[in-house]
Short mmCIF file of C-alpha atoms in Angstrom, two decimals:
data_model
loop_
_atom_site.label_atom_id
_atom_site.label_comp_id
_atom_site.label_asym_id
_atom_site.label_seq_id
_atom_site.Cartn_x
_atom_site.Cartn_y
_atom_site.Cartn_z
CA MET A 285 -25.28 78.00 123.20
CA LYS A 286 -29.07 78.30 122.87
CA HIS A 287 -31.69 76.77 120.68
CA LEU A 288 -31.77 79.21 117.37
CA LEU A 289 -31.99 78.82 113.85
CA PHE A 290 -31.17 80.92 110.80
CA VAL A 291 -35.08 82.22 110.98
CA SER A 292 -37.59 82.03 114.00
CA ALA A 293 -39.31 79.65 112.65
CA LEU A 294 -39.18 75.82 114.18
CA ILE A 295 -38.04 73.32 111.71
CA THR A 296 -39.39 69.46 112.29
CA VAL A 297 -36.87 67.12 111.72
CA VAL A 298 -37.72 63.55 111.41
CA SER A 299 -35.01 61.29 112.88
CA ILE A 300 -34.22 57.76 111.67
CA SER A 301 -32.67 55.73 114.09
CA SER A 302 -30.21 53.52 111.91
CA CYS A 303 -29.17 54.30 108.82
CA SER A 304 -30.64 53.12 105.72
CA LYS A 305 -28.80 50.60 103.28
CA LYS A 306 -30.83 51.63 99.96
CA ALA A 307 -29.43 54.56 97.89
CA LEU A 308 -30.95 58.17 99.43
CA GLU A 309 -33.58 59.45 96.86
CA PRO A 310 -32.45 62.58 95.40
CA GLU A 311 -34.49 66.18 95.55
CA ALA A 312 -36.68 67.16 92.63
CA VAL A 313 -35.19 70.61 91.16
CA PRO A 314 -38.50 72.64 89.73
CA GLY A 315 -37.41 74.23 86.54
CA ASP A 316 -33.81 73.44 86.23
CA LYS A 317 -32.54 71.76 83.12
CA THR A 318 -29.13 71.70 83.77
CA LEU A 319 -29.57 68.36 86.15
CA SER A 320 -29.82 66.54 82.96
CA ALA A 321 -26.74 64.76 81.25
CA SER A 322 -26.58 67.72 78.55
CA ALA A 323 -24.41 70.09 81.44
CA SER A 324 -21.54 68.29 80.78
CA THR A 325 -21.76 68.59 76.76
CA LEU A 326 -22.10 72.49 77.32
CA ALA A 327 -19.05 72.68 79.59
CA ALA A 328 -16.22 73.65 77.13
CA THR A 329 -18.32 76.39 75.58
CA GLN A 330 -20.04 78.24 78.13
CA PHE A 331 -18.85 80.39 81.07
CA ILE A 332 -20.79 81.91 83.66
CA GLY A 333 -19.86 85.03 85.85
CA SER A 334 -20.79 87.94 87.96
CA VAL A 335 -20.57 91.41 88.58
CA VAL A 336 -18.33 91.58 91.89
CA GLY A 337 -18.22 95.37 93.74
CA PHE A 338 -15.53 96.19 96.34
CA ASN A 339 -15.95 99.80 97.35
CA ASN A 340 -15.20 100.95 100.66
CA THR A 341 -19.17 100.51 101.54
CA ILE A 342 -19.77 96.82 100.39
CA ARG A 343 -16.40 95.98 102.29
CA SER A 344 -17.64 97.38 105.55
CA GLY A 345 -20.76 95.53 105.33
CA GLY A 346 -23.16 97.36 103.29
CA GLY A 347 -23.51 100.73 104.41
CA PRO A 348 -26.85 102.13 106.80
CA ASN A 349 -30.02 100.37 106.45
CA PRO A 350 -31.79 101.80 105.30
CA THR A 351 -29.96 103.56 103.31
CA PRO A 352 -29.78 107.56 103.26
CA ALA A 353 -32.05 107.50 100.57
CA GLY A 354 -34.62 105.38 101.90
CA ASN A 355 -34.17 102.04 100.53
CA ILE A 356 -34.11 98.90 102.75
CA LEU A 357 -31.65 96.46 102.52
CA TYR A 358 -32.66 93.16 102.35
CA ASN A 359 -30.28 91.27 101.37
CA LEU A 360 -27.21 92.41 103.63
CA PRO A 361 -24.43 89.78 103.84
CA LEU A 362 -24.04 86.53 106.28
CA TYR A 363 -20.54 87.63 107.02
CA LYS A 364 -19.90 90.39 109.07
CA SER A 365 -16.81 92.69 108.10
CA SER A 366 -14.33 93.20 110.85
CA ALA A 367 -11.52 95.90 110.85
CA SER A 368 -9.28 93.28 108.95
CA GLU A 369 -9.68 94.01 104.81
CA ASP A 370 -7.76 90.77 103.98
CA ASP A 371 -10.83 88.95 106.36
CA TRP A 372 -13.03 90.34 103.94
CA TRP A 373 -11.58 89.21 100.72
CA ASP A 374 -10.79 85.84 102.29
CA ASN A 375 -14.24 85.39 103.02
CA LEU A 376 -15.48 86.70 99.45
CA VAL A 377 -13.11 84.24 97.53
CA GLU A 378 -14.05 81.22 99.35
CA GLU A 379 -17.77 82.23 98.76
CA PHE A 380 -17.54 82.86 95.15
CA ALA A 381 -15.45 79.44 94.30
CA PHE A 382 -18.53 77.60 96.22
CA SER A 383 -20.93 78.87 93.75
CA GLY A 384 -19.26 77.26 90.63
CA GLN A 385 -18.22 80.43 88.58
CA ASP A 386 -15.93 80.81 86.14
CA PHE A 387 -15.23 84.59 86.14
CA PHE A 388 -15.28 86.73 88.63
CA ALA A 389 -16.14 90.43 86.91
CA ALA A 390 -14.20 92.85 89.22
CA ASN A 391 -16.39 96.29 89.12
CA CYS A 392 -13.51 98.28 88.55
CA ARG A 393 -14.28 102.18 88.90
CA GLY A 394 -10.74 103.56 88.47
CA TYR A 395 -8.26 105.69 90.77
CA SER A 396 -7.76 109.29 91.22
CA PRO A 397 -4.49 110.42 91.52
CA ASN A 398 -5.22 113.72 92.93
CA VAL A 399 -7.77 112.67 95.66
CA PRO A 400 -6.31 109.22 97.06
CA THR A 401 -8.73 108.84 99.89
CA VAL A 402 -11.27 107.74 96.84
CA ASP A 403 -12.30 103.89 97.46
CA HIS A 404 -15.08 103.55 95.38
CA GLY A 405 -13.82 100.41 93.20
CA ASP A 406 -10.23 101.36 92.92
CA PRO A 407 -8.13 98.68 90.72
CA ARG A 408 -5.20 98.81 92.41
CA LYS A 409 -7.27 96.53 95.10
CA LEU A 410 -7.16 93.62 92.67
CA THR A 411 -3.88 92.27 94.36
CA LYS A 412 -5.89 91.99 97.63
CA LEU A 413 -8.16 89.50 95.60
CA THR A 414 -5.28 87.52 93.70
CA GLN A 415 -3.41 87.26 97.38
CA ALA A 416 -6.98 86.24 98.97
CA MET A 417 -7.17 83.06 96.15
CA ASP A 418 -3.82 82.08 97.16
CA ARG A 419 -4.39 81.99 100.82
CA ARG A 420 -7.66 80.36 101.05
CA GLY A 421 -6.56 77.52 98.44
CA VAL A 422 -9.00 78.68 95.41
CA THR A 423 -6.65 79.80 92.79
CA GLY A 424 -7.62 77.67 90.05
CA LYS A 425 -11.44 77.68 90.58
CA PHE A 426 -12.24 80.58 88.80
CA THR A 427 -10.41 83.59 86.97
CA ILE A 428 -10.69 87.35 86.94
CA ALA A 429 -12.13 89.81 84.44
CA VAL A 430 -12.49 93.72 84.60
CA PHE A 431 -15.94 95.19 84.48
CA ASP A 432 -15.71 98.46 83.57
CA ASP A 433 -18.15 100.64 85.04
CA CYS A 434 -18.16 103.25 82.79
CA PRO A 435 -20.19 106.16 84.23
CA SER A 436 -18.08 105.78 87.57
CA SER A 437 -14.32 105.19 85.70
CA TRP A 438 -14.80 107.28 83.34
CA CYS A 439 -17.04 110.33 84.11
CA ALA A 440 -17.35 110.27 88.32
CA ASN A 441 -13.79 109.63 88.50
CA ARG A 442 -12.68 112.44 86.13
CA ASN A 443 -14.87 114.51 88.08
CA VAL A 444 -13.29 114.08 91.30
CA ASP A 445 -9.29 114.09 90.32
CA ASN A 446 -10.19 118.07 88.94
CA GLY A 447 -11.62 118.61 91.94
CA LEU A 448 -15.67 118.46 90.65
CA GLY A 449 -16.84 115.81 93.37
CA TYR A 450 -17.47 112.46 92.74
CA THR A 451 -20.64 113.04 90.95
CA THR A 452 -21.82 112.28 86.74
CA SER A 453 -23.24 115.84 86.84
CA THR A 454 -20.21 117.03 84.27
CA PRO A 455 -20.50 115.10 81.79
CA PHE A 456 -17.57 112.84 80.08
CA ASP A 457 -16.83 114.06 76.56
CA CYS A 458 -16.16 110.90 74.68
CA GLY A 459 -14.35 112.62 71.71
CA ASP A 460 -11.54 114.46 73.95
CA THR A 461 -8.67 112.13 73.90
CA ALA A 462 -7.23 113.76 77.00
CA ASN A 463 -9.69 111.78 79.00
CA TYR A 464 -8.56 108.62 77.78
CA LYS A 465 -6.13 108.04 80.68
CA TYR A 466 -9.53 107.67 83.04
CA ILE A 467 -10.35 104.53 80.93
CA TRP A 468 -6.84 103.23 80.53
CA THR A 469 -4.28 104.44 82.71
CA TYR A 470 -6.01 104.95 85.89
CA ASN A 471 -8.61 101.74 85.60
CA ILE A 472 -8.00 99.02 82.72
CA LYS A 473 -4.26 98.91 82.46
CA THR A 474 -4.07 99.26 86.14
CA ALA A 475 -6.63 96.54 87.01
CA TYR A 476 -4.64 93.87 84.60
CA GLN A 477 -1.22 95.38 86.11
CA ASN A 478 -2.71 93.81 89.63
CA ILE A 479 -3.95 90.22 88.04
CA PRO A 480 -1.36 87.88 87.37
CA ASP A 481 -1.56 86.46 83.65
CA ALA A 482 -2.58 82.84 85.01
CA LYS A 483 -5.32 84.72 86.87
CA ARG A 484 -7.14 86.41 84.06
CA PHE A 485 -10.31 84.94 82.56
CA LYS A 486 -9.29 84.55 78.65
CA TYR A 487 -11.33 83.30 75.63
CA ASN A 488 -9.16 82.09 73.39
CA GLY A 489 -6.44 83.00 74.96
CA ARG A 490 -7.74 86.77 74.99
CA PRO A 491 -8.26 88.62 78.31
CA VAL A 492 -12.08 89.47 78.37
CA VAL A 493 -13.15 93.21 79.45
CA PHE A 494 -16.79 93.83 80.03
CA PHE A 495 -18.10 97.22 79.45
CA TRP A 496 -21.34 98.77 80.93
CA ALA A 497 -23.48 100.81 79.33
CA VAL A 498 -23.25 104.85 77.78
CA HIS A 499 -25.67 107.46 78.15
CA PRO A 500 -26.37 110.92 77.45
CA SER A 501 -26.85 111.66 80.92
CA TRP A 502 -23.10 111.74 81.62
CA ALA A 503 -21.87 111.26 78.52
CA ILE A 504 -21.52 113.63 75.32
CA ASN A 505 -19.92 113.54 72.20
CA SER A 506 -20.06 109.73 72.03
CA GLY A 507 -21.05 109.30 68.38
CA ASN A 508 -19.40 110.66 65.04
CA GLY A 509 -16.82 107.22 65.60
CA ASN A 510 -15.65 108.68 69.21
CA LEU A 511 -16.60 105.13 70.96
CA LYS A 512 -14.89 103.17 68.50
CA LYS A 513 -11.94 105.45 68.45
CA ILE A 514 -12.02 104.18 72.62
CA LEU A 515 -12.27 100.44 71.95
CA GLN A 516 -9.25 100.63 69.20
CA TYR A 517 -7.53 102.95 71.78
CA ILE A 518 -7.99 100.50 74.53
CA ARG A 519 -6.94 97.73 72.16
CA ALA A 520 -3.97 99.14 71.10
CA GLN A 521 -2.39 99.94 74.40
CA PHE A 522 -3.46 96.46 75.58
CA ASN A 523 -1.24 95.10 73.13
CA ALA A 524 1.44 97.59 73.84
CA THR A 525 1.52 96.85 77.65
CA PHE A 526 0.62 93.60 77.76
CA GLY A 527 1.18 91.62 74.36
CA GLN A 528 -2.33 90.99 74.45
CA ASN A 529 -5.14 91.48 72.03
CA PRO A 530 -8.36 91.98 74.45
CA TYR A 531 -11.67 90.21 74.01
CA LEU A 532 -14.01 93.58 74.24
CA VAL A 533 -17.83 92.75 75.50
CA ILE A 534 -19.77 96.31 75.28
CA GLU A 535 -23.28 97.27 76.11
CA LYS A 536 -25.93 97.43 73.38
CA SER A 537 -26.25 101.11 73.96
CA TRP A 538 -22.69 101.61 72.62
CA ILE A 539 -24.27 100.34 69.11
CA ASP A 540 -27.05 102.85 69.73
CA ARG A 541 -24.81 106.14 70.50
CA ASP A 542 -22.45 105.45 67.93
CA PRO A 543 -23.29 102.57 65.01
CA ALA A 544 -19.37 102.70 63.87
CA VAL A 545 -18.83 99.96 67.00
CA ASN A 546 -21.25 97.48 65.28
CA ASP A 547 -18.21 96.21 63.60
CA PRO A 548 -16.88 92.63 64.53
CA THR A 549 -13.14 94.18 63.71
CA VAL A 550 -14.06 96.84 66.70
CA THR A 551 -16.40 94.83 69.10
CA ASP A 552 -15.99 91.50 70.03
CA ALA A 553 -19.39 90.40 71.83
CA VAL A 554 -22.47 92.87 73.09
CA HIS A 555 -24.52 92.11 76.40
CA ASN A 556 -27.67 93.82 76.47
CA TRP A 557 -28.43 94.57 80.22
CA PHE A 558 -31.28 93.50 81.87
CA ASN A 559 -34.49 96.12 83.32
CA MET A 560 -36.94 95.75 85.43
CA THR A 561 -39.38 94.75 82.70
CA ASN A 562 -36.68 91.86 81.64
CA PRO A 563 -34.93 90.16 84.18
CA SER A 564 -32.34 88.66 82.13
CA THR A 565 -31.55 89.03 78.43
CA LEU A 566 -29.76 87.16 75.47
CA TYR A 567 -28.08 89.11 73.05
CA THR A 568 -26.13 87.76 69.95
CA PHE A 569 -23.61 89.90 68.13
CA ASN A 570 -21.44 88.12 64.99
CA GLY A 571 -22.84 84.76 65.74
CA VAL A 572 -21.74 85.38 69.96
CA LYS A 573 -24.79 84.74 72.43
CA VAL A 574 -24.43 86.98 75.76
CA GLY A 575 -26.88 86.54 78.45
CA SER A 576 -27.43 89.17 80.83
CA GLY A 577 -29.77 88.70 84.39
CA VAL A 578 -30.11 89.47 88.15
CA PRO A 579 -31.93 87.28 90.90
CA GLY A 580 -33.84 90.07 92.03
CA PHE A 581 -33.72 93.66 92.31
CA ARG A 582 -35.34 96.12 94.73
CA VAL A 583 -34.33 100.09 94.84
CA VAL A 584 -38.01 101.89 96.48
CA GLN A 585 -36.78 105.03 97.76
CA GLY A 586 -38.33 108.82 97.04
CA THR A 587 -40.22 108.67 93.54
CA THR A 588 -37.71 105.83 92.57
CA ASN A 589 -39.94 102.28 92.13
CA MET A 590 -37.52 99.72 91.03
CA PHE A 591 -38.50 95.99 91.86
CA ILE A 592 -37.94 93.15 90.26
CA ASP A 593 -39.47 90.17 92.98
CA ALA A 594 -36.63 87.54 93.84
CA ASN A 595 -39.80 85.13 94.30
CA HIS A 596 -37.83 82.90 96.49
CA GLY A 597 -35.26 81.89 93.82
CA GLN A 598 -37.53 81.39 91.16
CA THR A 599 -36.66 84.44 89.39
CA TRP A 600 -32.94 83.34 89.49
CA ILE A 601 -33.88 79.89 87.99
CA ASN A 602 -35.61 82.02 85.34
CA THR A 603 -32.71 84.17 84.58
CA LEU A 604 -30.09 81.55 84.35
CA THR A 605 -32.42 79.31 82.19
CA ASN A 606 -32.66 82.28 79.88
CA THR A 607 -29.19 82.94 80.03
CA TRP A 608 -26.73 79.96 80.59
CA GLY A 609 -30.08 77.35 79.67
CA ALA A 610 -30.30 79.24 76.20
CA GLY A 611 -26.60 78.38 74.91
CA ALA A 612 -25.08 82.14 76.32
CA LEU A 613 -21.17 81.76 75.47
CA PHE A 614 -20.81 84.47 78.34
CA THR A 615 -23.43 84.46 80.80
CA LEU A 616 -22.63 88.25 83.09
CA LEU A 617 -24.83 88.40 86.13
CA GLU A 618 -25.28 91.27 88.32
CA GLY A 619 -24.16 91.55 90.82
CA PHE A 620 -22.33 89.09 93.82
CA THR A 621 -22.02 91.74 96.05
CA ASP A 622 -24.63 94.02 95.06
CA CYS A 623 -26.67 94.35 98.34
CA ALA A 624 -27.31 98.13 97.66
CA GLU A 625 -29.82 97.27 94.97
CA ASN A 626 -30.86 94.15 96.87
CA ALA A 627 -29.38 92.13 93.87
CA ALA A 628 -26.58 90.12 95.88
CA ILE A 629 -26.25 86.53 95.00
CA PHE A 630 -23.35 85.97 98.08
CA ARG A 631 -24.71 84.47 101.45
CA SER A 632 -27.40 86.44 102.94
CA LYS A 633 -29.43 87.16 105.89
CA ASP A 634 -32.42 87.87 103.44
CA VAL A 635 -35.36 86.37 104.76
CA THR A 636 -37.80 88.03 102.68
CA TYR A 637 -37.11 87.37 99.28
CA TYR A 638 -35.38 83.90 99.92
CA ASP A 639 -35.25 80.96 102.25
CA TYR A 640 -31.94 80.38 103.43
CA PRO A 641 -28.30 82.14 103.35
CA ASN A 642 -26.92 79.82 100.50
CA GLN A 643 -29.74 79.78 98.59
CA ARG A 644 -28.75 81.82 95.38
CA ILE A 645 -24.85 80.30 95.55
CA ASN A 646 -26.47 76.94 95.07
CA ILE A 647 -29.11 78.04 92.72
CA LEU A 648 -26.32 79.18 90.68
CA ARG A 649 -23.82 76.24 91.02
CA ARG A 650 -26.47 74.49 89.05
CA PHE A 651 -25.59 76.42 86.13
CA SER A 652 -22.28 75.91 86.10
CA ASN A 653 -19.78 73.74 84.36
CA ASP A 654 -19.56 71.63 87.60
CA PRO A 655 -22.84 71.49 88.92
CA TYR A 656 -21.88 68.12 90.77
CA PRO A 657 -18.33 68.91 91.93
CA ALA A 658 -16.42 65.37 92.60
CA THR A 659 -15.30 66.76 95.94
CA LEU A 660 -17.55 69.39 97.19
CA LYS A 661 -15.80 71.23 100.45
CA VAL A 662 -18.53 73.01 102.52
CA GLU A 663 -17.47 75.13 105.10
CA ALA A 664 -18.95 75.25 108.93
CA GLU A 665 -19.62 78.60 109.84
CA GLY A 666 -21.31 79.50 106.22
CA CYS A 667 -24.05 76.76 107.37
CA ASP A 668 -27.50 77.41 106.48
CA PHE A 669 -29.25 76.82 109.79
CA TYR A 670 -28.25 75.53 113.25
CA ASN A 671 -28.75 74.07 116.99
CA ASP A 672 -26.35 76.24 119.47
CA LEU A 673 -27.03 75.51 123.10
CA SER A 674 -25.30 78.86 124.56
CA SER A 675 -26.07 82.42 124.11
CA GLY A 676 -23.77 84.67 122.00
CA ASN A 677 -21.19 84.04 119.39
CA SER A 678 -18.31 83.53 121.71
CA GLY A 679 -15.41 84.12 118.90
CA GLY A 680 -17.54 87.74 118.04
CA THR A 681 -16.81 87.25 114.37
CA PHE A 682 -17.99 86.26 110.94
CA ARG A 683 -21.82 86.20 111.48
CA ASP A 684 -24.20 87.39 114.16
CA GLY A 685 -26.18 85.08 116.49
CA ASP A 686 -25.48 81.91 118.63
CA LEU A 687 -23.33 80.39 116.40
CA ASP A 688 -19.43 80.14 118.16
CA ILE A 689 -17.24 81.07 115.22
CA VAL A 690 -13.24 81.97 115.63
CA LYS A 691 -10.45 82.65 112.96
CA ASN A 692 -8.58 79.61 112.57
CA GLY A 693 -4.91 78.72 111.82
CA ASP A 694 -5.44 75.43 109.81
CA THR A 695 -3.99 75.31 106.35
CA TYR A 696 -5.92 78.07 103.94
CA GLY A 697 -7.07 79.94 106.93
CA GLY A 698 -10.35 81.15 107.21
CA TRP A 699 -12.60 80.40 110.43
CA HIS A 700 -14.33 77.11 112.16
CA VAL A 701 -17.25 76.74 114.72
CA ASN A 702 -15.90 76.45 118.20
CA ASN A 703 -17.33 75.45 121.53
CA THR A 704 -19.36 72.67 120.11
CA GLN A 705 -21.42 70.20 122.77
CA ALA A 706 -23.81 67.26 122.39
CA ASN A 707 -26.93 67.99 121.00
CA GLU A 708 -25.70 70.89 118.87
CA TRP A 709 -26.09 70.93 114.77
CA LEU A 710 -25.27 72.63 111.93
CA GLU A 711 -27.13 72.23 108.67
CA TRP A 712 -27.31 72.45 105.14
CA ARG A 713 -29.98 72.90 102.46
CA GLU A 714 -30.03 71.89 98.54
CA LEU A 715 -26.19 70.53 98.47
CA PRO A 716 -25.47 69.04 95.37
CA PHE A 717 -24.38 64.91 95.00
CA SER A 718 -23.47 63.00 91.93
CA ALA A 719 -24.86 60.17 91.52
CA GLY A 720 -23.06 56.71 93.02
CA ASN A 721 -21.03 55.98 96.00
CA SER A 722 -19.55 58.72 97.99
CA LYS A 723 -18.39 59.64 101.75
CA PHE A 724 -18.12 62.49 103.78
CA GLU A 725 -15.07 63.74 105.51
CA VAL A 726 -14.55 66.17 108.50
CA ARG A 727 -11.73 68.70 109.05
CA TYR A 728 -11.57 68.92 112.82
CA SER A 729 -9.45 69.73 115.85
CA SER A 730 -10.41 68.57 119.46
CA ASN A 731 -9.02 67.99 122.82
CA GLN A 732 -11.05 65.68 124.49
CA ALA A 733 -12.59 62.95 123.00
CA ALA A 734 -16.03 63.08 120.71
CA SER A 735 -18.36 61.84 118.13
CA ILE A 736 -20.57 63.14 115.45
CA ARG A 737 -22.83 62.02 113.13
CA PHE A 738 -24.26 63.19 109.46
CA SER A 739 -27.99 63.18 108.50
CA VAL A 740 -28.90 63.51 104.84
CA ASP A 741 -32.57 64.53 104.28
CA GLY A 742 -33.56 62.87 107.79
CA VAL A 743 -31.58 59.73 107.50
CA ASP A 744 -29.13 59.21 109.74
CA LEU A 745 -25.47 57.58 109.05
CA PRO A 746 -23.93 55.74 112.04
CA VAL A 747 -21.99 57.65 114.96
CA ILE A 748 -18.18 58.23 114.01
CA SER A 749 -15.66 58.69 116.88
CA MET A 750 -13.34 61.77 116.56
CA PRO A 751 -10.02 60.98 118.22
CA VAL A 752 -8.04 63.73 120.41
CA THR A 753 -6.11 65.86 117.94
CA GLY A 754 -4.55 67.86 120.64
CA ASN A 755 -2.77 71.37 120.51
CA GLY A 756 -4.60 72.91 117.96
CA ALA A 757 -4.03 70.09 115.46
CA TRP A 758 -6.29 69.42 112.51
CA SER A 759 -7.35 66.15 111.40
CA LEU A 760 -9.25 64.88 108.22
CA ILE A 761 -11.69 61.88 109.67
CA ASP A 762 -13.81 59.95 106.90
CA ALA A 763 -17.19 60.24 108.82
CA GLY A 764 -19.79 57.84 106.71
CA THR A 765 -20.43 56.64 103.36
CA LEU A 766 -23.38 56.94 101.20
CA SER A 767 -25.24 56.14 98.01
CA PHE A 768 -27.33 57.98 95.68
CA PRO A 769 -29.24 56.70 92.16
CA ALA A 770 -29.17 59.87 90.79
CA ASN A 771 -27.67 64.02 90.98
CA GLY A 772 -29.96 65.70 93.12
CA LEU A 773 -30.07 68.27 96.08
CA HIS A 774 -29.82 67.05 99.55
CA THR A 775 -30.53 68.82 102.95
CA VAL A 776 -27.12 67.54 105.40
CA ARG A 777 -26.78 67.85 108.92
CA LEU A 778 -23.83 67.34 111.21
CA LYS A 779 -24.91 66.47 114.65
CA ILE A 780 -22.74 66.67 117.64
CA VAL A 781 -23.30 63.31 119.58
CA SER A 782 -20.70 63.93 122.71
CA GLY A 783 -17.94 65.76 123.81
CA SER A 784 -16.56 68.82 122.35
CA LEU A 785 -14.87 69.95 118.80
CA SER A 786 -13.61 72.57 116.31
CA ILE A 787 -15.33 72.14 113.22
CA ASN A 788 -13.26 74.00 110.15
CA PHE A 789 -15.64 72.17 106.97
CA PHE A 790 -16.54 69.03 105.70
CA ASN A 791 -16.03 67.34 102.37
CA ARG A 792 -18.85 65.26 100.18
CA VAL A 793 -16.29 63.28 98.00
CA SER A 794 -17.15 60.67 94.96
CA LEU A 795 -16.06 57.62 94.83
#
């Protein structure tokens, strides 16, 4: 491994030879109101989640850069897609759970019975999602909602299924009940057939379905009560198929196209999707507030110039403050995997509009129902920065660069960092630690004696000896204690002091 940081800029580290006995001071978080005690009072009444695309282009790494139309993709994923689709899902659910969100709004675009090669958000893929949740041990960390991406699931999918190509050039007739199968049978129904009941996101016991906008460019005959009929059809079919009354959240354009849906007996809630002028919105319908927003946005190609400056996370903080922070019951965010529009939330390679890979995830967690988890599990391979003394990733997997990473056979699978040596380190920024006493635990494997130490905000903890585990066995070992006077965000560095070991993850555990 050779010297390499995530970015080329040098980082000066102040090392302290012995661990300070006093409590470490937390880092201030500008503009973040959720760090106060009031966050706990909101936990029972607010829910936050993001739209998650899972089409073939996203699963394969985001596609060509720039795109064929000329848009530059700055926030491509840190994770390097492999030939294994299961690996992609395994990483996705770990990142999503790490963000602290309540619901995963699967961006479902239907499937085509006549053109089985269409892979633009096939709801049958949700079986892969639920299996990955079990494999990675994150079942119970979040649940799954459906986001019906109407232009694609209704119009483009209907067109491709009828030999008209995957486009919206032939409009979808909202008054033609023969078209309803593309809304229900080939999309929403199929999605929920692949989401076990225990994994469904529900509000008051009702599965939540979000819908995107309806626009005349692809939808005709949407007035005269036709959108109302579609919602009534979905509700009736859901009850008949699953014995549940769905909670239907439409986009405000539905009301503009068909005032008949402006009725709480038809519609449960309404969101008002963000735009370039308003990166976040908050809409109230029947007493229910729904927020919508984005961390940043950039589609600049040809005559199109759509841009919201992410501003190194400040736009994201503003978005979440104006939605979750303003009391939204549901905060629906764009979009966990949306690198095509430079709006993604996942760990990213973006060093133009952001400062480090986990930045958006870390900011999002601050506005969650659990901003300071009692146990915070931090994956070694997902570190923000590192110092590695050999050239290249010897395992050739998970991410580009010189950090050595391989798949592991430990409980809950995933990846681990291996081939470590003295003076190498891994570093994470803005990790949330709660007030009071806590400890570090490290999950590791080794065939030789080794030692490590943690450093928090530049303060070294004592060196910890790591006994040999042998034969690829994994062990969890206590690796130091520390105390904080208040909740706060901290920089953590895990240093290899001597020997060589493989590192899967570490926990920060409240005592």
